[in-house]
Short mmCIF file of C-alpha atoms and ligand atoms in Angstrom, two decimals:
data_model
loop_
_atom_site.label_atom_id
_atom_site.label_comp_id
_atom_site.label_asym_id
_atom_site.label_seq_id
_atom_site.Cartn_x
_atom_site.Cartn_y
_atom_site.Cartn_z
CA UNK K 1 -3.00 34.29 21.91
CA UNK K 2 -5.86 34.53 19.65
CA UNK K 3 -8.19 33.17 22.04
CA UNK K 4 -7.02 35.75 24.59
CA UNK K 5 -7.70 38.43 22.13
CA UNK K 6 -11.05 36.80 21.34
CA UNK K 7 -12.10 37.02 25.07
CA UNK K 8 -11.08 40.63 25.07
CA UNK K 9 -13.49 41.46 22.20
CA UNK K 10 -16.46 41.95 24.43
CA UNK K 11 -14.51 44.25 26.67
CA UNK K 12 -13.13 46.26 23.85
CA UNK K 13 -16.24 47.23 22.16
CA UNK K 14 -17.22 50.56 23.25
CA UNK K 15 -20.57 52.23 22.62
CA UNK K 16 -21.34 55.89 22.86
CA UNK K 17 -24.52 56.83 24.89
CA UNK K 18 -27.94 55.69 23.71
CA UNK K 19 -29.98 58.51 21.65
CA UNK K 20 -29.65 59.86 18.18
CA UNK K 21 -26.75 61.85 17.70
CA UNK K 22 -27.03 65.09 15.75
CA UNK K 23 -23.92 64.11 13.96
CA UNK K 24 -21.25 61.76 14.75
CA UNK K 25 -17.75 60.78 13.21
CA UNK K 26 -15.29 57.90 14.00
CA UNK K 27 -12.13 57.02 12.44
CA UNK K 28 -9.37 54.42 12.65
CA UNK K 29 -5.73 54.38 11.71
CA UNK K 30 -5.28 50.56 11.59
CA UNK K 31 -5.18 47.72 13.99
CA UNK K 32 -2.16 45.45 14.89
CA UNK K 33 0.46 44.88 17.49
CA UNK K 34 0.66 48.34 19.06
CA UNK K 35 1.93 48.19 22.50
CA UNK K 36 3.17 50.72 25.09
CA UNK K 37 6.94 51.29 24.87
CA UNK K 38 7.32 50.47 21.17
CA UNK K 39 7.64 54.22 20.12
CA UNK K 40 10.54 56.29 19.62
CA UNK K 41 10.35 59.50 21.87
CA UNK K 42 7.54 61.86 20.66
CA UNK K 43 6.20 59.27 18.10
CA UNK K 44 3.14 58.33 20.33
CA UNK K 45 2.23 61.83 20.86
CA UNK K 46 2.75 62.67 16.97
CA UNK K 47 0.37 59.76 16.15
CA UNK K 48 -2.25 60.93 18.63
CA UNK K 49 -1.85 64.45 17.29
CA UNK K 50 -2.39 63.18 13.58
CA UNK K 51 -5.45 61.26 14.66
CA UNK K 52 -6.93 64.31 16.52
CA UNK K 53 -6.31 66.72 13.61
CA UNK K 54 -7.82 64.48 11.16
CA UNK K 55 -10.79 64.01 13.37
CA UNK K 56 -11.06 67.83 13.71
CA UNK K 57 -11.06 68.19 9.90
CA UNK K 58 -14.14 66.04 9.64
CA UNK K 59 -15.64 67.50 12.75
CA UNK K 60 -15.56 71.11 11.18
CA UNK K 61 -17.43 69.91 8.10
CA UNK K 62 -20.09 68.15 10.18
CA UNK K 63 -20.54 71.02 12.58
CA UNK K 64 -21.30 73.55 9.80
CA UNK K 65 -23.94 71.13 8.37
CA UNK K 66 -21.52 69.45 5.66
CA UNK K 67 -22.31 65.95 4.41
CA UNK K 68 -21.11 62.72 5.73
CA UNK K 69 -19.36 61.92 2.39
CA UNK K 70 -17.40 65.16 2.72
CA UNK K 71 -16.46 64.46 6.19
CA UNK K 72 -15.04 60.84 5.78
CA UNK K 73 -13.30 62.03 2.55
CA UNK K 74 -11.56 64.88 4.47
CA UNK K 75 -10.57 62.60 7.34
CA UNK K 76 -9.07 59.85 5.18
CA UNK K 77 -7.23 62.51 2.95
CA UNK K 78 -5.57 63.81 6.14
CA UNK K 79 -4.49 60.50 7.22
CA UNK K 80 -3.20 59.50 3.75
CA UNK K 81 -0.85 62.56 3.86
CA UNK K 82 0.72 61.50 7.10
CA UNK K 83 3.50 59.07 7.07
CA UNK K 84 2.44 57.39 10.16
CA UNK K 85 -0.28 55.57 8.55
CA UNK K 86 -0.42 52.79 5.98
CA UNK K 87 -2.24 54.79 3.20
CA UNK K 88 -0.88 57.39 0.65
CA UNK K 89 2.36 58.48 2.08
CA UNK K 90 3.85 55.63 4.35
CA UNK K 91 1.94 52.89 2.57
CA UNK K 92 2.97 49.29 3.09
CA UNK K 93 4.99 47.98 0.02
CA UNK K 94 4.58 45.14 -2.28
CA UNK K 95 7.14 42.46 -2.45
CA UNK K 96 8.63 44.41 -5.43
CA UNK K 97 9.10 47.37 -3.25
CA UNK K 98 6.33 49.47 -4.89
CA UNK K 99 3.37 51.15 -3.38
CA UNK K 100 0.02 49.88 -4.83
CA UNK K 101 -2.79 51.80 -3.04
CA UNK K 102 -6.56 50.74 -2.61
CA UNK K 103 -9.53 53.05 -1.42
CA UNK K 104 -13.21 52.98 -1.29
CA UNK K 105 -15.94 55.34 -0.38
CA UNK K 106 -19.64 54.88 -0.06
CA UNK K 107 -22.60 57.31 0.38
CA UNK K 108 -25.36 55.57 2.71
CA UNK K 109 -28.05 58.01 1.50
CA UNK K 110 -27.94 56.93 -2.22
CA UNK K 111 -25.88 53.67 -1.96
CA UNK K 112 -23.59 55.28 -4.58
CA UNK K 113 -20.07 53.86 -3.86
CA UNK K 114 -16.72 53.67 -5.83
CA UNK K 115 -13.35 52.04 -5.24
CA UNK K 116 -9.89 51.94 -6.88
CA UNK K 117 -7.04 49.53 -6.55
CA UNK K 118 -3.46 49.23 -7.68
CA UNK K 119 -3.16 52.97 -7.62
CA UNK K 120 0.39 54.01 -8.08
CA UNK K 121 0.58 57.77 -9.07
CA UNK K 122 -2.63 59.44 -7.91
CA UNK K 123 -1.78 61.34 -4.77
CA UNK K 124 -4.96 60.76 -2.94
CA UNK K 125 -6.66 57.44 -3.65
CA UNK K 126 -9.68 58.29 -1.48
CA UNK K 127 -10.28 61.36 -3.70
CA UNK K 128 -9.89 59.31 -6.54
CA UNK K 129 -12.67 57.01 -5.39
CA UNK K 130 -14.77 60.07 -4.63
CA UNK K 131 -14.42 61.49 -8.07
CA UNK K 132 -15.14 58.18 -9.64
CA UNK K 133 -18.35 57.93 -7.34
CA UNK K 134 -19.32 61.41 -8.51
CA UNK K 135 -18.93 60.71 -12.14
CA UNK K 136 -19.90 57.12 -12.57
CA UNK K 137 -20.86 54.88 -14.45
CA UNK K 138 -18.27 52.34 -13.09
CA UNK K 139 -17.90 51.51 -9.44
CA UNK K 140 -14.33 49.98 -9.51
CA UNK K 141 -11.30 50.84 -11.37
CA UNK K 142 -7.77 49.27 -11.21
CA UNK K 143 -4.20 50.11 -11.82
CA UNK K 144 -3.05 52.28 -14.71
CA UNK K 145 -6.91 52.90 -15.75
CA UNK K 146 -7.62 54.32 -12.36
CA UNK K 147 -4.63 56.60 -12.35
CA UNK K 148 -5.43 57.50 -15.86
CA UNK K 149 -9.08 58.51 -14.71
CA UNK K 150 -7.57 60.53 -12.01
CA UNK K 151 -5.07 62.49 -14.45
CA UNK K 152 -8.11 62.90 -16.78
CA UNK K 153 -10.12 64.43 -13.99
CA UNK K 154 -7.21 66.95 -12.86
CA UNK K 155 -6.40 64.95 -9.66
CA UNK K 156 -2.67 65.41 -8.32
CA UNK K 157 -0.27 62.90 -9.86
CA UNK K 158 3.06 62.03 -8.12
CA UNK K 159 6.03 59.57 -8.63
CA UNK K 160 5.43 56.21 -6.98
CA UNK K 161 8.49 57.10 -4.67
CA UNK K 162 6.32 59.87 -2.96
CA UNK K 163 4.36 57.22 -1.09
CA UNK K 164 7.51 55.13 0.02
CA UNK K 165 9.00 56.07 3.50
CA UNK K 166 12.28 54.69 4.94
CA UNK K 167 10.23 52.96 7.68
CA UNK K 168 8.08 51.00 5.41
CA UNK K 169 11.15 50.02 3.34
CA UNK K 170 12.76 48.83 6.47
CA UNK K 171 9.80 46.54 7.19
CA UNK K 172 9.79 45.03 3.75
CA UNK K 173 13.55 44.32 4.04
CA UNK K 174 13.02 42.86 7.52
CA UNK K 175 10.21 40.58 6.26
CA UNK K 176 12.03 39.40 3.22
CA UNK K 177 15.18 38.54 5.26
CA UNK K 178 13.09 36.66 7.75
CA UNK K 179 11.12 34.88 5.08
CA UNK K 180 7.65 35.87 6.86
CA UNK K 181 4.37 35.50 4.90
CA UNK K 182 3.05 38.79 3.57
CA UNK K 183 1.58 40.87 6.38
CA UNK K 184 0.52 38.11 8.48
CA UNK K 185 2.97 39.00 11.03
CA UNK K 186 0.80 41.39 12.99
CA UNK K 187 3.84 43.31 13.79
CA UNK K 188 4.23 44.39 10.19
CA UNK K 189 0.53 45.21 9.65
CA UNK K 190 -1.03 48.42 10.83
CA UNK K 191 -1.84 51.72 9.71
CA UNK K 192 -4.80 51.33 7.29
CA UNK K 193 -7.11 54.28 7.56
CA UNK K 194 -10.79 54.81 7.47
CA UNK K 195 -13.72 57.00 8.77
CA UNK K 196 -17.47 56.68 9.27
CA UNK K 197 -19.83 59.55 9.69
CA UNK K 198 -23.46 60.62 10.17
CA UNK K 199 -24.36 64.12 9.20
CA UNK K 200 -27.03 66.37 10.39
CA UNK K 201 -29.46 65.22 7.90
CA UNK K 202 -29.07 61.67 9.24
CA UNK K 203 -27.12 60.34 6.22
CA UNK K 204 -24.24 57.87 6.75
CA UNK K 205 -20.93 57.43 4.75
CA UNK K 206 -17.89 55.44 4.99
CA UNK K 207 -14.38 55.58 3.47
CA UNK K 208 -11.28 53.48 3.72
CA UNK K 209 -7.68 53.83 2.22
CA UNK K 210 -4.55 51.37 2.50
CA UNK K 211 -1.30 50.27 1.00
CA UNK K 212 -2.39 46.86 1.94
CA UNK K 213 -0.09 44.25 3.53
CA UNK K 214 3.73 44.44 3.66
CA UNK K 215 5.21 42.15 1.10
CA UNK K 216 2.05 41.53 -0.69
CA UNK K 217 2.15 40.23 -4.20
CA UNK K 218 1.93 42.92 -6.97
CA UNK K 219 -1.75 42.89 -7.88
CA UNK K 220 -3.07 41.65 -4.72
CA UNK K 221 -6.26 43.27 -3.66
CA UNK K 222 -7.31 43.43 -0.13
CA UNK K 223 -10.78 44.05 1.60
CA UNK K 224 -10.48 47.81 1.77
CA UNK K 225 -11.79 48.54 -1.71
CA UNK K 226 -14.25 45.90 -1.90
CA UNK K 227 -17.68 47.30 -0.97
CA UNK K 228 -19.25 45.11 1.72
CA UNK K 229 -15.96 43.64 2.91
CA UNK K 230 -13.80 46.50 4.07
CA UNK K 231 -16.13 49.48 3.48
CA UNK K 232 -19.78 50.02 3.44
CA UNK K 233 -22.53 52.50 4.30
CA UNK K 234 -26.27 52.10 4.11
CA UNK K 235 -28.75 54.61 5.70
CA UNK K 236 -31.15 52.79 8.12
CA UNK K 237 -28.40 50.15 8.78
CA UNK K 238 -24.87 51.16 9.40
CA UNK K 239 -21.62 52.51 8.33
CA UNK K 240 -18.43 50.38 8.54
CA UNK K 241 -14.72 50.90 7.74
CA UNK K 242 -12.48 47.77 8.55
CA UNK K 243 -8.81 47.05 9.13
CA UNK K 244 -7.15 43.80 9.45
CA UNK K 245 -6.12 40.62 7.46
CA UNK K 246 -7.91 41.57 4.31
CA UNK K 247 -8.21 38.10 2.80
CA UNK K 248 -10.10 37.02 5.86
CA UNK K 249 -12.21 40.10 5.75
CA UNK K 250 -13.32 39.52 2.34
CA UNK K 251 -14.28 35.88 2.95
CA UNK K 252 -16.32 36.92 6.03
CA UNK K 253 -17.98 39.68 3.97
CA UNK K 254 -17.18 41.67 7.10
CA UNK K 255 -18.67 45.08 6.63
CA UNK K 256 -21.78 44.00 4.72
CA UNK K 257 -22.38 41.28 7.31
CA UNK K 258 -22.33 43.79 10.26
CA UNK K 259 -24.95 46.03 8.48
CA UNK K 260 -27.11 42.97 7.63
CA UNK K 261 -26.99 41.83 11.32
CA UNK K 262 -28.22 45.08 12.26
CA UNK K 263 -30.83 45.58 9.49
CA UNK K 264 -32.28 42.19 9.14
CA UNK K 265 -31.06 40.35 12.37
CA UNK K 266 -32.13 43.35 14.52
CA UNK K 267 -28.88 43.17 16.55
CA UNK K 268 -27.24 46.12 18.03
CA UNK K 269 -24.19 47.68 16.36
CA UNK K 270 -22.20 46.45 19.36
CA UNK K 271 -23.51 42.81 19.07
CA UNK K 272 -23.19 42.71 15.22
CA UNK K 273 -19.66 44.10 15.49
CA UNK K 274 -18.50 41.61 18.06
CA UNK K 275 -19.97 38.57 16.35
CA UNK K 276 -18.19 39.65 12.90
CA UNK K 277 -14.98 40.10 14.77
CA UNK K 278 -15.46 36.60 16.40
CA UNK K 279 -16.15 35.17 12.91
CA UNK K 280 -12.90 36.85 11.62
CA UNK K 281 -11.04 35.33 14.59
CA UNK K 282 -12.64 31.97 13.83
CA UNK K 283 -11.45 32.05 10.24
CA UNK K 284 -7.99 32.79 11.57
CA UNK K 285 -7.94 36.52 10.98
CA UNK K 286 -7.19 39.84 13.14
CA UNK K 287 -8.24 43.24 13.01
CA UNK K 288 -10.90 45.80 13.89
CA UNK K 289 -13.89 47.67 12.75
CA UNK K 290 -15.40 51.08 13.37
CA UNK K 291 -19.31 51.06 13.10
CA UNK K 292 -21.97 53.78 13.17
CA UNK K 293 -25.58 52.73 13.43
CA UNK K 294 -28.40 54.65 11.95
CA UNK K 295 -28.60 56.87 14.93
CA UNK K 296 -25.03 57.71 14.85
CA UNK K 297 -23.93 55.59 17.83
CA UNK K 298 -20.11 54.73 17.58
CA UNK K 299 -18.81 51.02 18.10
CA UNK K 300 -15.21 50.04 17.92
CA UNK K 301 -14.52 46.29 18.12
CA UNK K 302 -11.08 44.59 17.45
CA UNK K 303 -9.23 41.28 18.33
CA UNK K 304 -5.82 42.94 17.94
CA UNK K 305 -3.82 44.41 20.70
CA UNK K 306 -4.30 47.79 19.65
CA UNK K 307 -6.16 50.13 17.07
CA UNK K 308 -5.46 53.68 16.46
CA UNK K 309 -8.94 55.16 16.86
CA UNK K 310 -10.83 58.47 17.63
CA UNK K 311 -14.26 59.76 17.70
CA UNK K 312 -16.58 62.55 18.35
CA UNK K 313 -20.21 63.20 18.49
CA UNK K 314 -22.32 66.53 18.53
CA UNK K 315 -22.05 68.16 22.01
CA UNK K 316 -19.36 65.68 22.87
CA UNK K 317 -15.41 65.86 23.48
CA UNK K 318 -13.01 64.21 20.93
CA UNK K 319 -11.55 60.99 22.08
CA UNK K 320 -8.35 59.63 20.75
CA UNK K 321 -7.04 56.16 21.59
CA UNK K 322 -4.35 53.83 20.71
CA UNK K 323 -4.12 50.79 23.09
CA UNK K 324 -6.69 48.25 23.36
CA UNK K 325 -7.18 48.71 27.11
CA UNK K 326 -7.64 52.60 26.94
N1 LIG X 401 -7.07 45.39 5.35
C1 LIG X 401 -5.90 45.83 4.65
C2 LIG X 401 -5.63 44.86 3.62
O1 LIG X 401 -5.65 43.74 3.88
C3 LIG X 401 -4.55 45.90 5.60
C4 LIG X 401 -4.80 46.53 7.01
O2 LIG X 401 -5.89 46.85 7.46
O3 LIG X 401 -3.97 46.46 7.71
O4 LIG X 401 -5.29 45.27 2.54
#
């Protein structure tokens, strides 16, 4: 199966037309087993609408000359608030039935970055990461300290139950009944959200937010909040947001490896993304990445059957896709 997906990688990497984009934006809503016919009536349309609406939020910011950082934060906040995705409301649950949320954001112009992990009460983990990036001096806060920082800076706080949906509770129950290993069943793993953008000033940014893997151990940290694994942005190189088997993305240094291949290896974003997805596959992992190169060209690459994704570039039409063969 994995070999089949590996062969598909080349066909699934899509690149926007050559030439520097005035601005561009791409998002993902997670990768995994996403197949035609699996949705309840109206659900597929609702997911497409949610992806399109989040894209429009970021597009509006970039069109009026706003920053790439503002755009990726707005896109990820919109997806966090939507229960269809594994971030914020609708997050995958730990083996203890709680939501522990991870998020990261990076500004490619300054290479300022920040991340939070084990967030349990701050309504928007990506807004928390953004606040930490703005205030410094730390780049990574965990657990009660991260939520405490959010509270001290006036970010909205909620009960942990705010993030927990019946669908995610069912997934955890099914997993625990079946004795499956946390999140390594692709059917249980999709919905992490992320965005990459290039603004009119040519600056890149990336942001990612997740509940992690269904049935993960409390305290487990995935790739999402690790700068250079699940999230990275570096002007002159690329911006990346990843989704997939986090342990493998960390070991592959996925996002950083893509930018290094582009910057130092002089590879195209498409070649770099495909090589790293192949590397992930070789290590036994699955997932996908969204990549923008320095000129704002968009690449999606994956070795999973589907990835919620959308993109738009100045002067172009928004595109929203779910299945691998779209
Ligand atoms: N990468 C995320 C994690 O391992 C999960 C996902 O993207 O589905 O936490």
